[in-house]
Structures are given as structure tokens and as C-alpha cells.
Amino acid sequence: MALYRDHAVVLRTWKLGEADRIVSLHTHDHGKVRGVAKGVRRTKSKFGARLEPLSHVTIQLYRGKGDLDTITQVETVDRFVSLRSDPDRFARAQALLEAVDQVAQDREPDPELHVMLVRGLRTLDQSDAPLVVAAFFLKLLDHEGVMPELEACVSCGEDNPIVAFDPIEGGVLCRDCRRGRPITPEALETLRRILGGGLAGVLAEPVASHTGEVDILATLLMEHHLERRLRAVAVLDQTQY
Amino acid sequence: MSYSTTVQELIDQLGRLPGIGPKSAQRVAFHLLKAPSEDALRLSRAIIDAKERVSFCSRCFNLSEGGDECAICLDSRRETRMVCVVEDSQDIVAIERTQEFRGRYHVLQGAFSPIDGVGVEQLRVKELMSRVADEDIEEIIVATNPNLEGEATAALLVKYLKPMGVRVSRIASGLPVGGDLEYADELTLGRALEGRTVLDTGNDSQP
């Protein structure tokens, strides 16, 4: 199979040579794939704007001998117009892309992750709900099999009142074992609802006092799992004022 | 086989330049070693001169030679009420080639790209805001690239400049001259339709 077709979200692009670009894609059936879009930077290119980061496309690629496939055809599925015109949402959408780019493995099919990313971007495009990024990070960790323990204290397992949260321990801690950072009951409840099937309800809520806390906790967990800082999140913090 | 320390150092330094891999670095190094010494010295002198004399303009962050402000900012014939915002100094050269713009510039030194860690603080946005506050500027023309990062940069500038009461415009985008509608992508074609120009209003009673 030299030529193949797939659905894909463009994660990142790099310039290559005079007029080409390397495009990093997360596909439905082929995992993370890097392809070369020949001549895409020329004004007369047939790909044009379709291969910019954030685009959801159907794509045809040619699998050659090397690491990079050659992109032969692209059609747009979603353009996510509001993500492009609002700097704040743009930064948040890039945070999703960065997280997926870090988690996904080359040519390791993960249709569920692809669907999650598309849904995440669609939600962000349509609603601008405050907790989309945090919820996406938590669901992504769940998908990776590293969901934090939120029910009982991770250290002693007793059903004592929860007061702290530590990404290194991998969950919440009671008063006797507390470590890491304090957690409020509202934030804990929100985390439980996101991972326990109450996602739609959480996303429908307006900004509250614990929204920032949930955001920070989700980012801490994500960065702990990736073992690196997320650059888009750092930029996001300076955009909000 | 490894080279002497001096040659290896030259190869290593050349290899750090963009677009030059280890093999190319080797080729350039040997070319320089074989070339007459005045050729090599001329190159080294050019690098030193450029680094010593060229700096960033204190007003617009364009490249400026031998002074605090660049030649465009110092030119008294230039319109001072129009400022064209671009991503890089190279873009100024492109716009100057059109000979359509007689105002001043402002170079952001990059584009808004959170995934690369470039946010408001990494761009010269604050400097642009203080120019709008201090100078008598009527219009800001945003001439960032018509790609994802450039559009996001434009949206970001609108967000920051809105409270300042200055006219902000965006360069038009559409189909390239000599292009073909059939092969145009939806985004470009959509933008071309959105920003269409009126050929005839249809209101004239006389021919």
C-alpha cells in the first residue's frame, strides 16, 4: 500500500527548503504521521491554507521509503473559524495540539485519540467553555492509562477528608498524609465529574472561583506525565489578564 | 579521520548556521582554506562590520545602520500618521518594493505562536502600544503573513489596540494574479469573495 487516504488534524508545520513544509499530522488510522507538502509555501500552491495547524482534513499520502510521507491531496473538513480569530482560544487550541503531539507515537494507530482531539477542537470552536483545556488534559491522561486517583487518599487508602493533591503520588491525599498542593472541595468535585461522566455539565458552567485551580491541577498532571513544560500553556497564562 | 583543532572549530562554527549541515560545513570550510586569504578576510570583515554597525531601530525595531533610529524612521518625507506592522525586517523590503506605502513601519520580530512559546511578551506589542500613545498615529496597517500565525497575530493586535482608539486595518488577501479559480483552496477563495471590490454600483442612470 503505497498510497493511502485518512482523516487527519494538522498538529505542527516546519519550513523545509525553499517552498516545502514538513507537516505533522494526527491521523485516524495511522497514528502520528509526518509528511512533506511540496511547494505549499508558493502562492500558487494547490494545498494553500488547508495544511495549517488546527485544520481538520481528509488527506492522501504516499508512503515512500523514508520517515516522511509525501502529501498528494488535501481537502478541508473543519476550518474552526472562531479558533483562528480569537487569540485566547487560538492559544488554548494550540495547547491541545501540543499535548497530543507529545503523547501520540509515530505510526501507532490511535483512532480514539484522533476523535478526542477533533471533538475537543469542535467544542472549543463552538462554545469557549472555560474548562475545555483542563478537561481535555484529564481525558487524555485517562486515555493514556494514568488517570489520577480521586476517590480515596492514595497514600493510606482511608476514607478521610481529602485536603491535598500531588501529581507525583498520582492523586489526592488526606489530612494525615498530605503532600503537594492543597485542593478545595469544589475543585475536587469538578475533577471527579470530568472523569466520571459529568463532562458536559462541567463544560456548561461559567467561570467560578475554582476554575483556575482545576486548570492548574490539570496542567500539573499533564506536565508531570510528559516530563516537560507545555509551551502553549505558558503563553496562555500571559494572554489572560 | 579527524581534522586539526583549528579546522574542526571552523567546521563546527559554520555548521551552526541555518540550513548548513555537517557535510556542507566541511565543504565551505575547505573552500575558505583554499581561497586566497583576502577573500576569506573580506568575509570575516563583513561579518564583524555588520555585527558592530547594525542594530535594531529604537522606534520600529527594523534593522538600523550606525544610529539609534533606522533610515525609514529618520526620513522626514515619510508620512508619520500611518504605521505598517510587519513580522520581520525582510517584510519591509517586500512592501517597499511595491512603492505603494509611504508611511513608517513597526517590526514585531515574530508572530503569535503559543506552541513555539511565542506570546505577547515575546513580540514588540507593548512598544507598538506606546508608539500609538505617544505619536500622532491615525492608522495601523497590519501586514502580518496571511497564514495561521499571522492571522492570530492580527487578532491579538486588535485586542490590544481596540481601547486606544486608533484605526486598525488588515492587508487584503485573495487570489494570486495569474492564478486559477479551480485550484484555489476554500479559505483563500472565501476570503477573496469576502473582500471583493465593487466594479459598478448599478446606481448610475447615465452610461
mmCIF file of C-alpha atoms in Angstrom, chain B residues 27-189:
data_model
loop_
_atom_site.group_PDB
_atom_site.id
_atom_site.type_symbol
_atom_site.label_atom_id
_atom_site.label_comp_id
_atom_site.label_asym_id
_atom_site.label_seq_id
_atom_site.Cartn_x
_atom_site.Cartn_y
_atom_site.Cartn_z
ATOM 1 C CA ARG B 27 32.754 21.892 2.026
ATOM 2 C CA VAL B 28 32.574 25.609 2.902
ATOM 3 C CA ALA B 29 35.479 25.296 5.348
ATOM 4 C CA PHE B 30 37.723 23.730 2.727
ATOM 5 C CA HIS B 31 36.651 26.281 0.164
ATOM 6 C CA LEU B 32 37.698 29.050 2.540
ATOM 7 C CA LEU B 33 41.015 27.385 3.304
ATOM 8 C CA LYS B 34 41.806 27.025 -0.391
ATOM 9 C CA ALA B 35 40.636 30.539 -1.324
ATOM 10 C CA PRO B 36 43.084 33.482 -1.393
ATOM 11 C CA SER B 37 43.424 34.915 2.093
ATOM 12 C CA GLU B 38 41.991 38.335 1.119
ATOM 13 C CA ASP B 39 38.699 36.632 0.121
ATOM 14 C CA ALA B 40 38.390 34.930 3.470
ATOM 15 C CA LEU B 41 39.373 38.088 5.317
ATOM 16 C CA ARG B 42 36.812 40.118 3.377
ATOM 17 C CA LEU B 43 34.110 37.722 4.569
ATOM 18 C CA SER B 44 35.258 37.888 8.174
ATOM 19 C CA ARG B 45 35.415 41.691 7.982
ATOM 20 C CA ALA B 46 31.904 41.855 6.519
ATOM 21 C CA ILE B 47 30.580 39.776 9.420
ATOM 22 C CA ILE B 48 32.346 41.930 12.007
ATOM 23 C CA ASP B 49 31.210 45.203 10.368
ATOM 24 C CA ALA B 50 27.607 44.031 10.158
ATOM 25 C CA LYS B 51 27.559 42.910 13.784
ATOM 26 C CA GLU B 52 29.173 46.142 15.004
ATOM 27 C CA ARG B 53 27.259 48.674 12.939
ATOM 28 C CA VAL B 54 23.821 47.165 12.515
ATOM 29 C CA SER B 55 21.397 47.249 15.419
ATOM 30 C CA PHE B 56 17.637 47.429 15.890
ATOM 31 C CA CYS B 57 15.899 50.782 15.455
ATOM 32 C CA SER B 58 14.786 52.121 18.828
ATOM 33 C CA ARG B 59 11.451 53.205 17.355
ATOM 34 C CA CYS B 60 10.325 50.498 14.936
ATOM 35 C CA PHE B 61 12.788 47.588 15.519
ATOM 36 C CA ASN B 62 13.780 47.480 11.884
ATOM 37 C CA LEU B 63 17.491 46.969 11.212
ATOM 38 C CA SER B 64 19.283 50.262 11.569
ATOM 39 C CA GLU B 65 22.823 51.075 10.495
ATOM 40 C CA GLY B 66 25.114 53.186 12.611
ATOM 41 C CA GLY B 67 22.428 55.041 14.509
ATOM 42 C CA ASP B 68 19.701 54.887 17.069
ATOM 43 C CA GLU B 69 16.872 55.007 14.500
ATOM 44 C CA CYS B 70 16.608 53.363 11.088
ATOM 45 C CA ALA B 71 16.703 55.202 7.755
ATOM 46 C CA ILE B 72 12.919 54.960 7.324
ATOM 47 C CA CYS B 73 12.127 56.484 10.728
ATOM 48 C CA LEU B 74 14.668 59.301 10.100
ATOM 49 C CA ASP B 75 13.267 60.120 6.642
ATOM 50 C CA SER B 76 11.323 63.374 7.092
ATOM 51 C CA ARG B 77 9.396 62.930 3.798
ATOM 52 C CA ARG B 78 7.632 59.895 5.202
ATOM 53 C CA GLU B 79 4.023 60.011 6.323
ATOM 54 C CA THR B 80 4.131 59.674 10.132
ATOM 55 C CA ARG B 81 0.440 59.043 10.705
ATOM 56 C CA MET B 82 0.387 55.630 9.034
ATOM 57 C CA VAL B 83 2.233 52.698 10.560
ATOM 58 C CA CYS B 84 2.526 49.341 8.861
ATOM 59 C CA VAL B 85 3.057 46.420 11.265
ATOM 60 C CA VAL B 86 5.120 43.505 9.927
ATOM 61 C CA GLU B 87 6.563 40.305 11.383
ATOM 62 C CA ASP B 88 10.175 40.667 10.258
ATOM 63 C CA SER B 89 12.535 43.202 8.700
ATOM 64 C CA GLN B 90 12.511 41.207 5.444
ATOM 65 C CA ASP B 91 8.804 42.036 5.088
ATOM 66 C CA ILE B 92 9.637 45.755 5.000
ATOM 67 C CA VAL B 93 11.798 45.144 1.942
ATOM 68 C CA ALA B 94 8.896 43.345 0.239
ATOM 69 C CA ILE B 95 6.458 46.175 0.974
ATOM 70 C CA GLU B 96 8.963 48.852 -0.051
ATOM 71 C CA ARG B 97 9.303 47.125 -3.436
ATOM 72 C CA THR B 98 5.622 47.838 -4.162
ATOM 73 C CA GLN B 99 6.265 51.610 -3.781
ATOM 74 C CA GLU B 100 2.652 51.896 -2.604
ATOM 75 C CA PHE B 101 3.310 52.706 1.031
ATOM 76 C CA ARG B 102 4.915 55.951 2.251
ATOM 77 C CA GLY B 103 4.361 55.638 5.987
ATOM 78 C CA ARG B 104 6.503 54.185 8.740
ATOM 79 C CA TYR B 105 6.812 50.609 9.972
ATOM 80 C CA HIS B 106 6.796 48.594 13.150
ATOM 81 C CA VAL B 107 8.534 45.221 13.292
ATOM 82 C CA LEU B 108 7.091 42.700 15.761
ATOM 83 C CA GLN B 109 10.105 40.378 15.427
ATOM 84 C CA GLY B 110 7.956 37.264 15.148
ATOM 85 C CA ALA B 111 4.371 36.021 15.075
ATOM 86 C CA PHE B 112 1.974 34.836 17.792
ATOM 87 C CA SER B 113 2.599 31.108 18.112
ATOM 88 C CA PRO B 114 1.916 29.615 21.538
ATOM 89 C CA ILE B 115 3.109 26.146 20.508
ATOM 90 C CA ASP B 116 6.572 27.632 19.927
ATOM 91 C CA GLY B 117 6.383 29.621 23.162
ATOM 92 C CA VAL B 118 5.924 32.979 21.396
ATOM 93 C CA GLY B 119 3.304 35.118 23.143
ATOM 94 C CA VAL B 120 2.568 38.805 23.640
ATOM 95 C CA GLU B 121 5.635 39.301 25.801
ATOM 96 C CA GLN B 122 7.982 37.904 23.151
ATOM 97 C CA LEU B 123 6.603 40.277 20.488
ATOM 98 C CA ARG B 124 7.053 44.054 20.300
ATOM 99 C CA VAL B 125 3.407 44.713 21.131
ATOM 100 C CA LYS B 126 3.968 46.917 24.184
ATOM 101 C CA GLU B 127 6.347 49.081 22.152
ATOM 102 C CA LEU B 128 3.686 49.466 19.463
ATOM 103 C CA MET B 129 1.133 50.467 22.087
ATOM 104 C CA SER B 130 3.416 53.149 23.491
ATOM 105 C CA ARG B 131 4.012 54.447 19.956
ATOM 106 C CA VAL B 132 0.258 54.708 19.427
ATOM 107 C CA ALA B 133 0.007 56.574 22.730
ATOM 108 C CA ASP B 134 2.925 58.963 22.104
ATOM 109 C CA GLU B 135 2.965 59.570 18.356
ATOM 110 C CA ASP B 136 0.211 61.095 16.280
ATOM 111 C CA ILE B 137 -0.804 57.843 14.570
ATOM 112 C CA GLU B 138 -4.134 57.630 12.711
ATOM 113 C CA GLU B 139 -3.973 54.203 11.146
ATOM 114 C CA ILE B 140 -2.243 50.917 11.880
ATOM 115 C CA ILE B 141 -1.998 48.614 8.870
ATOM 116 C CA VAL B 142 -1.469 45.016 9.965
ATOM 117 C CA ALA B 143 0.683 43.320 7.312
ATOM 118 C CA THR B 144 1.475 40.022 9.023
ATOM 119 C CA ASN B 145 1.617 36.889 6.878
ATOM 120 C CA PRO B 146 -1.770 35.549 5.707
ATOM 121 C CA ASN B 147 -1.202 32.234 7.483
ATOM 122 C CA LEU B 148 -2.478 30.857 10.774
ATOM 123 C CA GLU B 149 0.108 32.588 12.990
ATOM 124 C CA GLY B 150 -0.139 35.859 11.072
ATOM 125 C CA GLU B 151 -3.941 35.942 11.353
ATOM 126 C CA ALA B 152 -3.739 35.146 15.063
ATOM 127 C CA THR B 153 -1.206 37.962 15.444
ATOM 128 C CA ALA B 154 -3.619 40.349 13.712
ATOM 129 C CA ALA B 155 -6.432 39.294 16.055
ATOM 130 C CA LEU B 156 -4.103 39.782 19.013
ATOM 131 C CA LEU B 157 -3.171 43.301 17.894
ATOM 132 C CA VAL B 158 -6.847 44.217 17.503
ATOM 133 C CA LYS B 159 -7.462 43.046 21.063
ATOM 134 C CA TYR B 160 -4.675 45.252 22.434
ATOM 135 C CA LEU B 161 -5.212 48.295 20.207
ATOM 136 C CA LYS B 162 -9.000 48.462 20.436
ATOM 137 C CA PRO B 163 -9.073 50.506 23.676
ATOM 138 C CA MET B 164 -6.621 53.029 22.189
ATOM 139 C CA GLY B 165 -8.975 54.488 19.599
ATOM 140 C CA VAL B 166 -6.800 54.052 16.518
ATOM 141 C CA ARG B 167 -7.955 52.817 13.115
ATOM 142 C CA VAL B 168 -6.639 49.300 12.537
ATOM 143 C CA SER B 169 -6.754 47.779 9.058
ATOM 144 C CA ARG B 170 -5.576 44.481 7.608
ATOM 145 C CA ILE B 171 -3.975 43.968 4.219
ATOM 146 C CA ALA B 172 -6.342 42.213 1.795
ATOM 147 C CA SER B 173 -5.858 38.636 0.749
ATOM 148 C CA GLY B 174 -7.246 36.701 -2.147
ATOM 149 C CA LEU B 175 -6.268 35.026 -5.358
ATOM 150 C CA PRO B 176 -2.786 35.478 -6.767
ATOM 151 C CA VAL B 177 -2.531 37.333 -10.046
ATOM 152 C CA GLY B 178 -2.239 34.705 -12.790
ATOM 153 C CA GLY B 179 -3.920 32.053 -10.647
ATOM 154 C CA ASP B 180 -6.678 29.591 -11.439
ATOM 155 C CA LEU B 181 -10.037 29.584 -9.596
ATOM 156 C CA GLU B 182 -10.456 25.849 -9.959
ATOM 157 C CA TYR B 183 -7.365 25.101 -7.888
ATOM 158 C CA ALA B 184 -7.876 27.790 -5.261
ATOM 159 C CA ASP B 185 -8.390 26.464 -1.739
ATOM 160 C CA GLU B 186 -11.668 27.238 0.071
ATOM 161 C CA LEU B 187 -10.125 29.597 2.607
ATOM 162 C CA THR B 188 -8.402 31.798 0.064
ATOM 163 C CA LEU B 189 -11.356 31.813 -2.298
#
